[in-house]
mmCIF file of C-alpha atoms in Angstrom:
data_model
loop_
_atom_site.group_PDB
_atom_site.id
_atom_site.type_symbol
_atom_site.label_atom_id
_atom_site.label_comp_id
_atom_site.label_asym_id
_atom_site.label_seq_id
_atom_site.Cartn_x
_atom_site.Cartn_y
_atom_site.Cartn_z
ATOM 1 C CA UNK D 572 98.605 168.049 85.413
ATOM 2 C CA UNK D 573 97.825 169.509 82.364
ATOM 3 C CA UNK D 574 98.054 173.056 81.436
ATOM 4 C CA UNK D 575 96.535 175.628 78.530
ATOM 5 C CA UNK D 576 98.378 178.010 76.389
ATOM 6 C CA UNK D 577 97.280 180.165 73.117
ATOM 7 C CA UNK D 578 94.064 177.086 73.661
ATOM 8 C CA UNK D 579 97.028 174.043 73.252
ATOM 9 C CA UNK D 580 96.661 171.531 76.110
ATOM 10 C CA UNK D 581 99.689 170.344 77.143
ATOM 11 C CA UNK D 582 101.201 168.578 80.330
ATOM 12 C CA UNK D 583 103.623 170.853 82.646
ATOM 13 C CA UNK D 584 107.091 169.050 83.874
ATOM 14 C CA UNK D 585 107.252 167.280 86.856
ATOM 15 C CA UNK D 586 109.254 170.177 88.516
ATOM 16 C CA UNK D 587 106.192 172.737 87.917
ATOM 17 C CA UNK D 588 103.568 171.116 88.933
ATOM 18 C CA UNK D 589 105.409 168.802 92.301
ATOM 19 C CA UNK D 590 105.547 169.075 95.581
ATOM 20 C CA UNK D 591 107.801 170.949 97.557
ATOM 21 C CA UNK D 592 109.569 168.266 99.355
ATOM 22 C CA UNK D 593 112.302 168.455 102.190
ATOM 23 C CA UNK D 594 113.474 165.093 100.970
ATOM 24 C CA UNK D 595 116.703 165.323 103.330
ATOM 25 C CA UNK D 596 118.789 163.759 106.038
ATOM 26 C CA UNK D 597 118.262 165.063 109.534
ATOM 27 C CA UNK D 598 119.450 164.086 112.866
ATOM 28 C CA UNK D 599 119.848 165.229 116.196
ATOM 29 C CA UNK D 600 121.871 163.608 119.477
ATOM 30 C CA UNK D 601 121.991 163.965 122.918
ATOM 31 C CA UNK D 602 125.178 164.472 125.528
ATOM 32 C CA UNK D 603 125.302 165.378 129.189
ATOM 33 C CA UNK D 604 124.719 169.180 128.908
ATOM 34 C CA UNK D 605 121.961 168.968 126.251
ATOM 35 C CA UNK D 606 121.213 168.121 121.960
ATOM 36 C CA UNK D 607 123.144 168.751 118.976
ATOM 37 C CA UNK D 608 121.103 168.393 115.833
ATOM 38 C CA UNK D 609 121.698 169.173 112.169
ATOM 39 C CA UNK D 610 120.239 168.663 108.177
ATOM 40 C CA UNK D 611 121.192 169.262 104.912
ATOM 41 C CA UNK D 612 119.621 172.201 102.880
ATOM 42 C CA UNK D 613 117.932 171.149 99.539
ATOM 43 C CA UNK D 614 114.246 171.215 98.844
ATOM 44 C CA UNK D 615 113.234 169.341 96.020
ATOM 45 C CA UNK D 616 110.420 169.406 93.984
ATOM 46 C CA UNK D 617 109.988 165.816 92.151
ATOM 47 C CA UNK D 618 113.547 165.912 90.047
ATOM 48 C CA UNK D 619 114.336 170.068 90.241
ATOM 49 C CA UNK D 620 115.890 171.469 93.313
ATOM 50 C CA UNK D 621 113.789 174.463 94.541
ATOM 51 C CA UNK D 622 116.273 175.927 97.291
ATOM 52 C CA UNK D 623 119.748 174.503 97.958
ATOM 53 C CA UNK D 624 119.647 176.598 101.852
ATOM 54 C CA UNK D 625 116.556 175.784 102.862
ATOM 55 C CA UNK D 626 116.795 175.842 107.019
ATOM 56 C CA UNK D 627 115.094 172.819 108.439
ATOM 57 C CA UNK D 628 115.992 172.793 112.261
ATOM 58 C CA UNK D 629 112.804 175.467 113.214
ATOM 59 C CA UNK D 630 112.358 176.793 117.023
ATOM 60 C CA UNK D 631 109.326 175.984 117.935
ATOM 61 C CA UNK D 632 110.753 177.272 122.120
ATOM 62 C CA UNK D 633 113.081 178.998 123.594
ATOM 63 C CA UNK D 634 115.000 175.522 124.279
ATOM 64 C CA UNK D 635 113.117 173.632 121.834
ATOM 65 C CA UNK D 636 113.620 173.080 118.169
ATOM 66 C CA UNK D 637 112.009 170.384 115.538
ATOM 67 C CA UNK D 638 114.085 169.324 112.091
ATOM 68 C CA UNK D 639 111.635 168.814 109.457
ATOM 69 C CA UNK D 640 111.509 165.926 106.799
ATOM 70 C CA UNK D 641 108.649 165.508 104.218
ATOM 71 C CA UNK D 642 106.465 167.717 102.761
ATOM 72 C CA UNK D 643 107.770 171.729 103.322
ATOM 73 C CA UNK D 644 103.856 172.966 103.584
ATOM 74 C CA UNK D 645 103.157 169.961 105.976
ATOM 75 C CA UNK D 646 105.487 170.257 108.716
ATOM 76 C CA UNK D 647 106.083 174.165 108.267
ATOM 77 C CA UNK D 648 102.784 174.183 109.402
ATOM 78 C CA UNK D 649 102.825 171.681 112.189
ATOM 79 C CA UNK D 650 105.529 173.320 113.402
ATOM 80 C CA UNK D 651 103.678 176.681 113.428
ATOM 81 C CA UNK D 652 101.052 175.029 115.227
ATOM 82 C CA UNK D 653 102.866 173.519 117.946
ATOM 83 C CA UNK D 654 104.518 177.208 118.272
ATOM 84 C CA UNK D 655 101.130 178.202 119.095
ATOM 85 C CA UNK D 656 100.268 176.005 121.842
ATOM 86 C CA UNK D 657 103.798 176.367 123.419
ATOM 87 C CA UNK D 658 103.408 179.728 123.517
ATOM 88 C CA UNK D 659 100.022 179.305 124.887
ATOM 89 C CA UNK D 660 101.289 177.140 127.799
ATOM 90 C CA UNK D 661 103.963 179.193 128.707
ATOM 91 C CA UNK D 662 101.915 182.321 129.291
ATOM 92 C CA UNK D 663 99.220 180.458 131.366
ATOM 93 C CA UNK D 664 101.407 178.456 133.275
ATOM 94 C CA UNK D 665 104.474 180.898 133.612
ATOM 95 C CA UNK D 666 106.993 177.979 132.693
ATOM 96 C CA UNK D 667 109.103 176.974 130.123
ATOM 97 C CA UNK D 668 107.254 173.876 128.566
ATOM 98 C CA UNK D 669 109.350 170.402 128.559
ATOM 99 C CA UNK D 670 110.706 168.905 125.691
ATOM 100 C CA UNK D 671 108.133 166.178 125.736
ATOM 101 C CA UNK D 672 105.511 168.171 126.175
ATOM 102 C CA UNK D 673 106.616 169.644 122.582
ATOM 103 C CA UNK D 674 107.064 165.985 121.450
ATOM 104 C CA UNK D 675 103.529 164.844 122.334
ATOM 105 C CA UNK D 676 101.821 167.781 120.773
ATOM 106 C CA UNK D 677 103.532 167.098 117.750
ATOM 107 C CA UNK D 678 102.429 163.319 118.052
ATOM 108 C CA UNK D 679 99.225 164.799 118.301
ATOM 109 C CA UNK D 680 99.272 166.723 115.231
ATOM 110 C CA UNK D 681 101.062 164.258 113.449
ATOM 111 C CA UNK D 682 98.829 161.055 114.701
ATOM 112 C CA UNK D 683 95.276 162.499 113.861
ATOM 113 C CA UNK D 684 96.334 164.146 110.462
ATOM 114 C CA UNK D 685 98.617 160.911 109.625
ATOM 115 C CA UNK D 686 96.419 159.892 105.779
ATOM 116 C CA UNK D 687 96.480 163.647 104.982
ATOM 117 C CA UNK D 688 99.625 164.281 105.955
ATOM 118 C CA UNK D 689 103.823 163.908 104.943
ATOM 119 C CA UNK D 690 105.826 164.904 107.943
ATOM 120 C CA UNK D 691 108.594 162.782 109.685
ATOM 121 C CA UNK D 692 109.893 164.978 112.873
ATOM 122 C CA UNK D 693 112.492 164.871 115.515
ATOM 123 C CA UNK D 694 112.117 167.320 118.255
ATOM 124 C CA UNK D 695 114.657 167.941 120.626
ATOM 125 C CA UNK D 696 115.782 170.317 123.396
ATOM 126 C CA UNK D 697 116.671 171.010 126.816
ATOM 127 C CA UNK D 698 114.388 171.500 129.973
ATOM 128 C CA UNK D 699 114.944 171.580 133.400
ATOM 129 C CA UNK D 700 113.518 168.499 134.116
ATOM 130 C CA UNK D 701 115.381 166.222 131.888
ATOM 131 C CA UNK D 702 117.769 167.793 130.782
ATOM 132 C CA UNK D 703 118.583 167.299 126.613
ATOM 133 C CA UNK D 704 116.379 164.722 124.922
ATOM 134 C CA UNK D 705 115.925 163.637 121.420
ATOM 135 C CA UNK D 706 112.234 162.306 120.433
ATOM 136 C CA UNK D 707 111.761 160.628 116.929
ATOM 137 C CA UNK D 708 108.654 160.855 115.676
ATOM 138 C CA UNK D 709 108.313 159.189 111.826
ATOM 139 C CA UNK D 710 105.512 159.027 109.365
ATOM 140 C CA UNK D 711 102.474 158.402 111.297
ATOM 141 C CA UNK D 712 102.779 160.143 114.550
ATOM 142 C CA UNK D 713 104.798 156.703 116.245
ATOM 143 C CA UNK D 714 106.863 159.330 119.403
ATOM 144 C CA UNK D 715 110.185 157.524 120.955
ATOM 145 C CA UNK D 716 112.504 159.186 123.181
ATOM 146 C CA UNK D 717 116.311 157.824 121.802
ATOM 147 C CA UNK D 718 119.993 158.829 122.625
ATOM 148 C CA UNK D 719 119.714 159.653 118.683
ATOM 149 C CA UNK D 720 117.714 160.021 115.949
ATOM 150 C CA UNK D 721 117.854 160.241 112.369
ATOM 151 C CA UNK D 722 115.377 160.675 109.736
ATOM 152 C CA UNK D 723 114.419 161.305 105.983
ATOM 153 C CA UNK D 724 115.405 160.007 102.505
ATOM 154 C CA UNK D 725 119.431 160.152 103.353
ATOM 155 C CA UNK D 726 119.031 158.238 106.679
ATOM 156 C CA UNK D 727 118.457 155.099 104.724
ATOM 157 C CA UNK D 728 122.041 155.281 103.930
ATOM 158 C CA UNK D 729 123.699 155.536 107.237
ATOM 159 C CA UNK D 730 121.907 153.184 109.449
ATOM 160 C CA UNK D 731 124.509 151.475 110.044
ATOM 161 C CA UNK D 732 127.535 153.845 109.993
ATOM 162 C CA UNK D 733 125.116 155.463 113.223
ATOM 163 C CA UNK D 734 125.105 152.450 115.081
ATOM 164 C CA UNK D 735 128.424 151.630 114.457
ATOM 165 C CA UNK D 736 130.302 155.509 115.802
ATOM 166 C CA UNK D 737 127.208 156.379 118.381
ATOM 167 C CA UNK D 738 128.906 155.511 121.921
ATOM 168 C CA UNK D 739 127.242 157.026 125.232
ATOM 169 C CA UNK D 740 128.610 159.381 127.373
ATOM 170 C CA UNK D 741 129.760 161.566 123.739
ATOM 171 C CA UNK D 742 131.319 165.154 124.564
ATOM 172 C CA UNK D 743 129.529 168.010 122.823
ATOM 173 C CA UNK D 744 132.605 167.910 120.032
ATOM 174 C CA UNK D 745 132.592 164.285 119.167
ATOM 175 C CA UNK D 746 128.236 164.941 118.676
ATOM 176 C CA UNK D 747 129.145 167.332 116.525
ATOM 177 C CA UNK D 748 131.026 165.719 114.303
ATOM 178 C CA UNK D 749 129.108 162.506 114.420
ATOM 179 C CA UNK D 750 126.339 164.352 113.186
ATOM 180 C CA UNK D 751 128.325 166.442 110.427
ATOM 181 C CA UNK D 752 130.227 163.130 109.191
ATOM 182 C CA UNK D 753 126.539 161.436 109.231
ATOM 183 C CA UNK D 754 125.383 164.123 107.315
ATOM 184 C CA UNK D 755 127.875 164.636 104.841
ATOM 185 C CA UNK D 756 127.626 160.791 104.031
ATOM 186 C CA UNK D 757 123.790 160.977 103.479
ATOM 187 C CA UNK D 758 124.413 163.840 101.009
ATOM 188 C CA UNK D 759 127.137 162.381 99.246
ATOM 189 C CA UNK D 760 124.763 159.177 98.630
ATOM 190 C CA UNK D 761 121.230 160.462 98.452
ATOM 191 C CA UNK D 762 120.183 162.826 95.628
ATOM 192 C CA UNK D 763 117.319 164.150 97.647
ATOM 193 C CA UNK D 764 119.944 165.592 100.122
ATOM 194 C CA UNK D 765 122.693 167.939 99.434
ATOM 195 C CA UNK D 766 123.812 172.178 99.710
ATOM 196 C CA UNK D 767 125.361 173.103 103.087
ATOM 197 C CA UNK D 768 125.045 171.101 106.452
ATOM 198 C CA UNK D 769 123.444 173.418 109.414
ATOM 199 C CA UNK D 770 123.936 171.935 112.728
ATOM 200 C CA UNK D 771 123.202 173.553 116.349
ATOM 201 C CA UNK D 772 123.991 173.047 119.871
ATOM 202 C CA UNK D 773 121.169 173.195 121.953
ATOM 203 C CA UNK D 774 121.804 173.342 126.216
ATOM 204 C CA UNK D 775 120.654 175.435 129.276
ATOM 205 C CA UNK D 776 122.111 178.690 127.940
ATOM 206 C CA UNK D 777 120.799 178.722 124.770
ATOM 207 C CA UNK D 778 121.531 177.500 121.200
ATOM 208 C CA UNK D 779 124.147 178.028 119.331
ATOM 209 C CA UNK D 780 124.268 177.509 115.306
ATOM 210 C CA UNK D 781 127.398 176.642 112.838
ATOM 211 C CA UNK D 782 126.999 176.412 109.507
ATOM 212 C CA UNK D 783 129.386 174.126 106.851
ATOM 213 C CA UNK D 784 129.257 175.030 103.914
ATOM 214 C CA UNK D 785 129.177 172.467 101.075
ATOM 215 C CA UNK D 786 132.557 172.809 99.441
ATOM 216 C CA UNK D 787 133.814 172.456 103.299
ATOM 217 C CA UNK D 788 131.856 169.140 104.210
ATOM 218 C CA UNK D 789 133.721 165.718 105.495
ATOM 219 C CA UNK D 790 135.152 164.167 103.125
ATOM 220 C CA UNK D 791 136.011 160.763 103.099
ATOM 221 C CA UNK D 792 137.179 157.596 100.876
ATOM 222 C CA UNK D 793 135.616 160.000 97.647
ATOM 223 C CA UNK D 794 138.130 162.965 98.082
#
């Protein structure tokens, strides 16, 4: 892109003129009593980093929230829109919508906007019918109910660290540190992921959030 000053044509750096990206690591798990999910903080745009707390696990329900990879406008605004019709169900219907209910709306979204869109999702919550679920939905509006999901740029990096801790039947305190030692190791690898590591607990009463900041993250071989 080029830009005009005092009538000199010039082109503007990368990190002026790129787009906000949530190039990040998020992931979210389930256990018996419902989801624990977390993500790193930075927002990039191209090589700058335009917010090192940026929040990406957004309620989009009382018992349902979405963590956000891709483009910041895209899936800010997805997730807005699937607000909208939540909100819309439950005051016609009287009912708490279902998790996959959320999930299929944002497959919806996600599916019929894929060529104009960037936006890799996982929604996850709790309902009363089943309970705490995790769906994965990547780019292209593709919906899959796992045990656990992980997604963006850092989740390239711990494939197979995942694989290798996730066991079912997990208490809610050995999610949450499989998810903050995931984490941490997607940050300390990716350059697209980094700051502070929010995570949240997500079951019947509510969700609870927890916070790490970054000179407090897992450390491991590196420290």
């Amino acid at each position: 892109m080029s830009l005009c000053q005092n009538d000199i044509a010039y082109d503007a750096p990368e990190w002026l003129t790129g787009e906000h990206m949530t190039g990040t690591t998020i992931m979210a798990v389930e256990f018996a009593d419902g989801v624990v999910f977390g993500a790193d903080s930075r927002t990039s745009t191209g090589t700058y980093v335009a917010n090192r707390v940026t929040d990406k696990l957004t309620q989009v329900a009382d018992k349902i929230y979405c963590c956000r990879s891709g483009s910041a406008a895209d899936t800010q605004a997805i997730a807005d829109y699937v607000k909208f019709y939540l909100d819309l169900q439950e005051n016609e219907t009287n009912e708490e919508p279902t998790v996959e209910v959320a999930s299929r709306i944002f497959q919806m979204l996600c599916y019929h906007n894929r060529d104009m869109l960037s936006a890799s999702i996982i929604c996850a919550g709790w309902d009363k019918t089943n309970g705490g679920q995790v769906y994965c939905l990547p780019l292209g509006g593709m919906c899959v109910r796992m045990p656990f999901a992980i997604g963006g740029s850092g989740s390239t990096y711990i494939y197979g660290h995942c694989d290798n801790t996730y066991k079912t039947g997990m208490t809610e305190e050995q999610c949450l540190k499989f998810v903050a030692d995931a984490v941490a190791l997607a940050m300390h690898r990716d350059g697209s992921s980094g700051g502070m590591i929010r995570l949240a607990v997500l079951t019947k009463d509510g969700c609870r959030r927890l916070n790490i900041p970054g000179n407090q993250l897992p450390t491991f071989w590196s420290k």
